[in-house]
Short mmCIF file of C-alpha atoms and ligand atoms in Angstrom, two decimals:
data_model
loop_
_atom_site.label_atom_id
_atom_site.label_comp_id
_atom_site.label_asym_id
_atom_site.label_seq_id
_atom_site.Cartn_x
_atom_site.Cartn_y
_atom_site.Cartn_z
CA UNK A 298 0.00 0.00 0.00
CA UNK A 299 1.37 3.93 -1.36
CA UNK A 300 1.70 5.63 1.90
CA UNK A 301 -0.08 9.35 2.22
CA UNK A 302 1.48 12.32 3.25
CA UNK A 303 0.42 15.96 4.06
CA UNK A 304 1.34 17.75 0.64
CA UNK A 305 3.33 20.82 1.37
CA UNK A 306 2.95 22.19 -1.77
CA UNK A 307 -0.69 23.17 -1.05
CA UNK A 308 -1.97 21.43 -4.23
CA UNK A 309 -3.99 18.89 -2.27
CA UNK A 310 -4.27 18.17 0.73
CA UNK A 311 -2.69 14.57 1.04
CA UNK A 312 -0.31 13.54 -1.33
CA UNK A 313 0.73 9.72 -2.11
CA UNK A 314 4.19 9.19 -1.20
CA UNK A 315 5.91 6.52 -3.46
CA UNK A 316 8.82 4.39 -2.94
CA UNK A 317 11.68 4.40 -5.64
CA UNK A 318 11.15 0.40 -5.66
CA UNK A 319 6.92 0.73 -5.57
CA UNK A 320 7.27 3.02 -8.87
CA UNK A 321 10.37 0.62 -10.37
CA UNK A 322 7.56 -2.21 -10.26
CA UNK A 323 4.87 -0.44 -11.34
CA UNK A 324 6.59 0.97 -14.39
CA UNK A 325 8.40 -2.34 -15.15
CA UNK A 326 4.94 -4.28 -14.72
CA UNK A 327 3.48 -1.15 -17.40
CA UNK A 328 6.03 -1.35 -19.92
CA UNK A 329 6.18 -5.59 -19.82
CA UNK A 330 2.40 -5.97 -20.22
CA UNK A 331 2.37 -3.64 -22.99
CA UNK A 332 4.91 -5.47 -25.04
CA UNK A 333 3.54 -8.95 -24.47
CA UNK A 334 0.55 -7.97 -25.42
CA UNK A 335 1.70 -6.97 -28.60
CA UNK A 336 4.90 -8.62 -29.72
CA UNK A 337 4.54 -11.55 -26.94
CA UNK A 338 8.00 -10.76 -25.75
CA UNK A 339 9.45 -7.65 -23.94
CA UNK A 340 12.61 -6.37 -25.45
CA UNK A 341 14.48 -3.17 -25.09
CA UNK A 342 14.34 0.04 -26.25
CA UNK A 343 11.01 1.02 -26.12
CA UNK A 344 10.11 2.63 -29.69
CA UNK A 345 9.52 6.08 -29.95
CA UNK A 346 6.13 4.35 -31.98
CA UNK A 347 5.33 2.05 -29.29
CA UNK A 348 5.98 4.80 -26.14
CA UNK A 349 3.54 7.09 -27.80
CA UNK A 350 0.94 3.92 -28.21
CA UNK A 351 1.50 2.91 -24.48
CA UNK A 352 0.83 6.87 -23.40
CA UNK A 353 -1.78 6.85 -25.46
CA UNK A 354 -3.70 3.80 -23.66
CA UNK A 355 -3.65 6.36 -20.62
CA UNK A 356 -5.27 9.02 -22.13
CA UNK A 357 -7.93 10.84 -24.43
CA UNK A 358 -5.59 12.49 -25.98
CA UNK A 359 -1.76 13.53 -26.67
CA UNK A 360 -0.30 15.94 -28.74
CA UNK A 361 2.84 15.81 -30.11
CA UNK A 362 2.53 18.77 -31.82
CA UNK A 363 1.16 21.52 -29.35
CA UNK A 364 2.45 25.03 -29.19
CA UNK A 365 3.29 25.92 -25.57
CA UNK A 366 5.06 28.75 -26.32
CA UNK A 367 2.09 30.46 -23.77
CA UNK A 368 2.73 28.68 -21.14
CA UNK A 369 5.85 29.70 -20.86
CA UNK A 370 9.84 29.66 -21.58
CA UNK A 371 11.15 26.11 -21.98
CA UNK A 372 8.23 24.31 -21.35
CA UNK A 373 8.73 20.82 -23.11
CA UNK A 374 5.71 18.92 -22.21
CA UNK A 375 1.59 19.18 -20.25
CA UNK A 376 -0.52 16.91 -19.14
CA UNK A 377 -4.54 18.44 -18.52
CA UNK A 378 -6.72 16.31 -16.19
CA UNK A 379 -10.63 16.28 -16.67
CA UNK A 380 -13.34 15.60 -14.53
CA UNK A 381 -15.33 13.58 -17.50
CA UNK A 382 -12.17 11.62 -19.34
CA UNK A 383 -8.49 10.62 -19.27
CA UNK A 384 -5.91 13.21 -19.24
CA UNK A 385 -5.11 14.86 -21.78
CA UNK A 386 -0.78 15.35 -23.30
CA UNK A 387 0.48 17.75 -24.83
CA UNK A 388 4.21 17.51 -26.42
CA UNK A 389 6.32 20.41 -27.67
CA UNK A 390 6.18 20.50 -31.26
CA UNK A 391 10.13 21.68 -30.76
CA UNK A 392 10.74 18.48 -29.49
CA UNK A 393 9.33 16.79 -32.91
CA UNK A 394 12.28 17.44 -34.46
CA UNK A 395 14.70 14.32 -34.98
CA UNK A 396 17.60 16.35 -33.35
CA UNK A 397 15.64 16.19 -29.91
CA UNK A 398 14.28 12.55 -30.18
CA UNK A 399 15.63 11.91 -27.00
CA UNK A 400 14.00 14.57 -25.47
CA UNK A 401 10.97 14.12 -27.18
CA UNK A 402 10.89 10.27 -25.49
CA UNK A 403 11.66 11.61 -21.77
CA UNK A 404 9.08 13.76 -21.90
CA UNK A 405 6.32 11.47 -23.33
CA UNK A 406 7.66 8.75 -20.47
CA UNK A 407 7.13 12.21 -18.17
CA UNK A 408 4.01 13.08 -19.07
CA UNK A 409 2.93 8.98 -18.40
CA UNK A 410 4.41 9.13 -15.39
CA UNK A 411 1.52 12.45 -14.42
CA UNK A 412 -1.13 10.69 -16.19
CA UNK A 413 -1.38 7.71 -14.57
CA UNK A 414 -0.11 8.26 -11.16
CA UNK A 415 -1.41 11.76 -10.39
CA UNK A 416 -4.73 11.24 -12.30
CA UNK A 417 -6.45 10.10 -9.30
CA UNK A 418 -5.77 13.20 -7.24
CA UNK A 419 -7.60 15.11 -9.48
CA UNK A 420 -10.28 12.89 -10.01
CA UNK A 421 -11.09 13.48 -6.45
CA UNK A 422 -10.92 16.84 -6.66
CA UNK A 423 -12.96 17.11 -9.47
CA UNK A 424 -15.57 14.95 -7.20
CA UNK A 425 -15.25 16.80 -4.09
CA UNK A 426 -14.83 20.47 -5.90
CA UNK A 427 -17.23 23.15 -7.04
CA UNK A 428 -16.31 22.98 -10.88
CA UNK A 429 -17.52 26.51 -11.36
CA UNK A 430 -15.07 27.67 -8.71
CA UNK A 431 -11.77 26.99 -9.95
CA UNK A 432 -9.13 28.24 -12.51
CA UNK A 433 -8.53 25.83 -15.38
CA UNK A 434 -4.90 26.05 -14.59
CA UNK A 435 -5.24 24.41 -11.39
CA UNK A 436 -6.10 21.21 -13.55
CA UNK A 437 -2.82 20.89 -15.23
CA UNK A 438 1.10 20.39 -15.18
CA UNK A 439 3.39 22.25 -16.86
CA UNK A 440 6.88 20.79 -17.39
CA UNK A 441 9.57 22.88 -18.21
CA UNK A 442 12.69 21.70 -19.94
CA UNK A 443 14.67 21.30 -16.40
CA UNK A 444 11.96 19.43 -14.74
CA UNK A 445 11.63 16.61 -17.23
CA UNK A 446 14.20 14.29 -15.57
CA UNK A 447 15.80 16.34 -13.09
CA UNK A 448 13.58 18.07 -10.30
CA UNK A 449 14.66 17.68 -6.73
CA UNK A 450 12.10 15.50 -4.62
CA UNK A 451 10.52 18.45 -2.68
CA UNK A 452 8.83 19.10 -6.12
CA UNK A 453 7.39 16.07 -5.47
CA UNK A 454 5.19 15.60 -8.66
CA UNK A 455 7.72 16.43 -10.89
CA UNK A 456 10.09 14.22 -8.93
CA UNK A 457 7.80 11.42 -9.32
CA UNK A 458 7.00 12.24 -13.21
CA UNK A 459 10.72 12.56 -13.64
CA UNK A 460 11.44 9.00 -12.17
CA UNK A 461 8.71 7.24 -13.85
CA UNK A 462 10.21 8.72 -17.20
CA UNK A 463 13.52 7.04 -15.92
CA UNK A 464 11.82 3.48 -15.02
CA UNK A 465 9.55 3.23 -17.79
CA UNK A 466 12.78 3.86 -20.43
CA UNK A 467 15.00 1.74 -18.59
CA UNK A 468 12.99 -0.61 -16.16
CA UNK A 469 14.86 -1.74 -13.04
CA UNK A 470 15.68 -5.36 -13.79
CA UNK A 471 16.32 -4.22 -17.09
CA UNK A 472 19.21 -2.13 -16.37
CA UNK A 473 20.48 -3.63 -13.15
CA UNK A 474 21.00 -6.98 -15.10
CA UNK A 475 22.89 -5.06 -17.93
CA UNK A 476 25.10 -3.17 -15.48
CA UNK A 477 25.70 -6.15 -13.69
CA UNK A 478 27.27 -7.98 -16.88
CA UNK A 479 29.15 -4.85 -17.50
CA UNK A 480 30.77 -4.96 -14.07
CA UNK A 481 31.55 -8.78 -14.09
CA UNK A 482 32.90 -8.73 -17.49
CA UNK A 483 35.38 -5.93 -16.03
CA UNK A 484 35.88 -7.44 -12.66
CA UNK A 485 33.85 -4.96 -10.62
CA UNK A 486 32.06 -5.76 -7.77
CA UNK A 487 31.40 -2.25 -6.31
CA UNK A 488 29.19 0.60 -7.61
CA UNK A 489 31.34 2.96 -10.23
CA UNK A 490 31.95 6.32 -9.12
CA UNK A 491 30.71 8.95 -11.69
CA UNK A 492 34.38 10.34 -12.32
CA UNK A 493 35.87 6.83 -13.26
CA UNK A 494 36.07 5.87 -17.30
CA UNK A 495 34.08 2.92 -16.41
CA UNK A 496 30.99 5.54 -15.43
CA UNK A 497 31.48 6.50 -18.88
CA UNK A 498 31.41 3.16 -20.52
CA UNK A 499 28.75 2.03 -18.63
CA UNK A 500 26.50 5.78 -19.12
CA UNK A 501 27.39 4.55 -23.05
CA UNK A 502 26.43 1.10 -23.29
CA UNK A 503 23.00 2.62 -21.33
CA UNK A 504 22.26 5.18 -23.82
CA UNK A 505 22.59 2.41 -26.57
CA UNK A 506 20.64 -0.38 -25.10
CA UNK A 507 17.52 2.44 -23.85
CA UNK A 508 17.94 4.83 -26.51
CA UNK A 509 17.82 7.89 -24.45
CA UNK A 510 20.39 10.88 -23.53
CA UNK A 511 23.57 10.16 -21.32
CA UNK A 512 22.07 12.37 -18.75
CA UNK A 513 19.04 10.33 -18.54
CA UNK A 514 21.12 7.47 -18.53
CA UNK A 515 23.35 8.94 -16.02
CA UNK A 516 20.48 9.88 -13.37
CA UNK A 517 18.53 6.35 -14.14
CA UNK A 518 22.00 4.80 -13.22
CA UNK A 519 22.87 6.34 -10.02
CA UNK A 520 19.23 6.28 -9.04
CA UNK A 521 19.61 2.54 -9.09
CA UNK A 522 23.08 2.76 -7.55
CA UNK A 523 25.18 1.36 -10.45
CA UNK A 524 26.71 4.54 -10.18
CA UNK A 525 27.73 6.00 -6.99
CA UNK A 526 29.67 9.61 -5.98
CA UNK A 527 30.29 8.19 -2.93
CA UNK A 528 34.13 8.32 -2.58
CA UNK A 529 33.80 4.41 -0.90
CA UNK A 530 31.75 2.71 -3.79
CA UNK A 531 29.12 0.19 -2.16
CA UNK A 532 28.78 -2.86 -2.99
CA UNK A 533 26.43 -2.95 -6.37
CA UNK A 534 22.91 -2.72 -5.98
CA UNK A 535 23.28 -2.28 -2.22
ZN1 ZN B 194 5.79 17.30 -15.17
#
């Protein structure tokens, strides 16, 4: 069971409080249903085709095309909740381009991670509100460029958004399995600090085998503790 929490940020006034191993499964469990179902075998990357078919199964509507340029600088990606359907996604059209494909897939993964794990907070807002009495932006988040991946955890929502994008790219076991046969091929049996040539090789190897940026791979790796900046490495996976 997600535990609840007072939210701080005054959106609501509980918030569910996810650990990183409750949204690892979660995403992993997403991500492997999705591909069984279709290709009866799960196998990595993800497709930029078949991430924008597996957002699309949780919600009305996405957009990969929108023009956000209103809602402000940098904002890459939006996801609107409604009190009568799914949430609706909205992607920068910027981010169509096949320069920024990476970015484009982080922030699709993102805007999953809103849509399916923040949808019920508004959906009991929308039942316990006065629907004439509120402002439509209340109803919506909207991610800018340096929130995608990377917010701290107070921001909790874009914290949890941001790790979702992480787990549903590069699911736990996944990852963990691949980094582990990159360490034992080299004769590691410790974490590898982020300043070591192996960080490198390994950030590498994760960008090809995920398709996504080396910062996303990066993050994703030290959030699983592959990676460490811990001057005494622990032991991996610890
Ligand atoms: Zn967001």
């Amino acid at each position: 069971m997600v535990a609840w929490v007072p939210d701080r940020s005054g959106r609501f006034a509980k918030r569910p409080h996810y650990t990183h191993p409750e949204l690892d499964r979660e995403c992993e469990a997403i991500v492997g249903r999705f591909l069984l179902d279709r290709y009866g075998r799960i196998e990595y990357p993800l497709s930029t085709s078949d991430l924008t078919v597996l957002v699309e199964n949780y919600c009305s509507d996405v957009d990969q095309y929108a023009d956000l340029s209103a809602e402000g600088d940098d904002v890459d990606g939006m996801t609107e909740f409604l009190p009568d359907a799914a949430p609706k996604v909205f992607i920068s059209e910027r981010l169509s381009d096949p320069r920024r494909g990476n970015r484009q897939r982080t922030t699709l993964a993102h805007e999953l991670g809103h849509a399916h794990f923040h949808r019920h907070l508004y959906a009991e807002r929308f039942l316990a509100g006065n629907l004439f009495d509120r402002r439509d932006q209340d109803d919506r988040m909207v991610c800018k460029r340096d929130k995608i991946i990377g917010a701290r955890e107070v921001d909790w929502m874009e914290w949890q958004a941001g790790y979702v994008s992480g787990a549903i790219l590069m699911p736990a076991t996944v990852l963990r399995r691949r980094a582990g046969e990159f360490c034992a091929t080299r004769g590691l049996h410790t974490a590898v600090h982020t300043e070591s040539g192996e960080a490198r090789e390994m950030e590498l190897a994760a960008m090809e085998a995920f398709q996504v940026s080396r910062e996303a791979a990066r993050i994703r790796l030290l959030q699983l503790r592959c990676l460490t900046t811990e001057r005494q490495p622990p032991s991996l996976f610890s």
